[in-house]
Amino acid sequence: MTNPLIAPEVDAQAFKTAIRSEWDRAAPGWNGHAPQIRQWLDRATEAMLEMAGVTTGARVLDVAAGAGDQTLDVARRVGPDGFVLATDLSPVILALAQDNARRAGYANVQTEVSDGEKLPVDSASFDAVVCRLGLMFFPNPLEGLREMHRALKPGGGACTLVFGRPERNPCVTTLMSTAMKHAGLAPRDPFQPGTLLSLGRPGLIDGLFKEAGFTEVATTTIDAPFKLPSARHYLDFVRASASPVRQILGRLDDSAAAAAWAEMEERLAAFNTPSGWEGPNELLLTAGRRSQ
């Protein structure tokens, strides 16, 4: 059966290859911004671990772990008697996650490169599963959730963190609309599969969790403003990540791309405050359980 969340013109394998390549290139920059990311997502990450039921001694699967900032939080929570497996499509960023865990002294962390829609784990082998800002990039998020459900032991919990509604994420929409305009491209559907806001439609992710087999499904909305000294610092972060904005502007010559970045900075200055820059973000925490 064709998944309605996948646009028919999207070749899922080609999409994954492109995503892997982008994150391989962006890995050092993303890892270099770890302190800013930690400050931005600290409250949301703690809520995610709580909602997934990450406790002392648990076996936890961290899907689309990236450079592993939240993996370290999981490792601390489960303690030396627990275990964390961090997976990601990008081998380059996952190598950084392993190194970060080693440097932090967590011997209970392992990493494995894998497609989140086809996890290399035994069924019913984990007490909890988390996925922070990764599921929205899956071309088939339902398949990813089915794999998370399969990996859980009966009674185990999962929690994902994704971006919410477009109107509540004006930084993302400003970046995309400005980039598309300067590239001469038509406005993009904000809910297009595999994009930052693809799972932000109200009720969508709850339905996917239930279709994947989860029970006790609930979504919590959380405001997570990104606080930085200026809009320019935010754009430095965007340039260092595997943002679709980089891909769009990469087609332009240097002067045209510079004009686009300058307009973004000007528009994002609307979020200046007396104490610095504060970009609004709405995130969705969705939790579910595998029934006993």
Short mmCIF file of N, CA, C and O in Angstrom, two decimals, residues 3 46 63 68 121 155 196 292:
data_model
loop_
_atom_site.label_atom_id
_atom_site.label_comp_id
_atom_site.label_asym_id
_atom_site.label_seq_id
_atom_site.Cartn_x
_atom_site.Cartn_y
_atom_site.Cartn_z
N ASN A 3 2.08 4.80 1.02
CA ASN A 3 1.93 5.62 2.21
C ASN A 3 1.54 7.04 1.80
O ASN A 3 2.26 7.68 1.03
N GLU A 46 14.77 16.69 28.68
CA GLU A 46 14.43 16.09 29.97
C GLU A 46 12.99 15.57 29.97
O GLU A 46 12.70 14.48 30.49
N VAL A 63 17.20 6.74 18.56
CA VAL A 63 17.11 6.70 17.09
C VAL A 63 17.39 8.07 16.50
O VAL A 63 16.93 9.09 17.03
N GLY A 68 24.83 12.97 19.45
CA GLY A 68 24.65 12.29 20.73
C GLY A 68 24.54 13.17 21.95
O GLY A 68 24.78 12.69 23.07
N VAL A 121 18.00 -4.21 15.30
CA VAL A 121 17.88 -4.64 16.70
C VAL A 121 16.87 -5.77 16.80
O VAL A 121 15.97 -5.89 15.96
N GLY A 155 5.21 -3.21 27.53
CA GLY A 155 5.18 -2.25 28.62
C GLY A 155 6.17 -1.12 28.47
O GLY A 155 6.12 -0.15 29.23
N LEU A 196 11.41 19.78 7.87
CA LEU A 196 11.42 20.16 9.28
C LEU A 196 10.04 20.16 9.93
O LEU A 196 9.88 19.75 11.07
N GLN A 292 1.25 -4.55 27.20
CA GLN A 292 1.80 -5.76 27.85
C GLN A 292 1.39 -7.02 27.08
O GLN A 292 0.28 -7.09 26.56
#
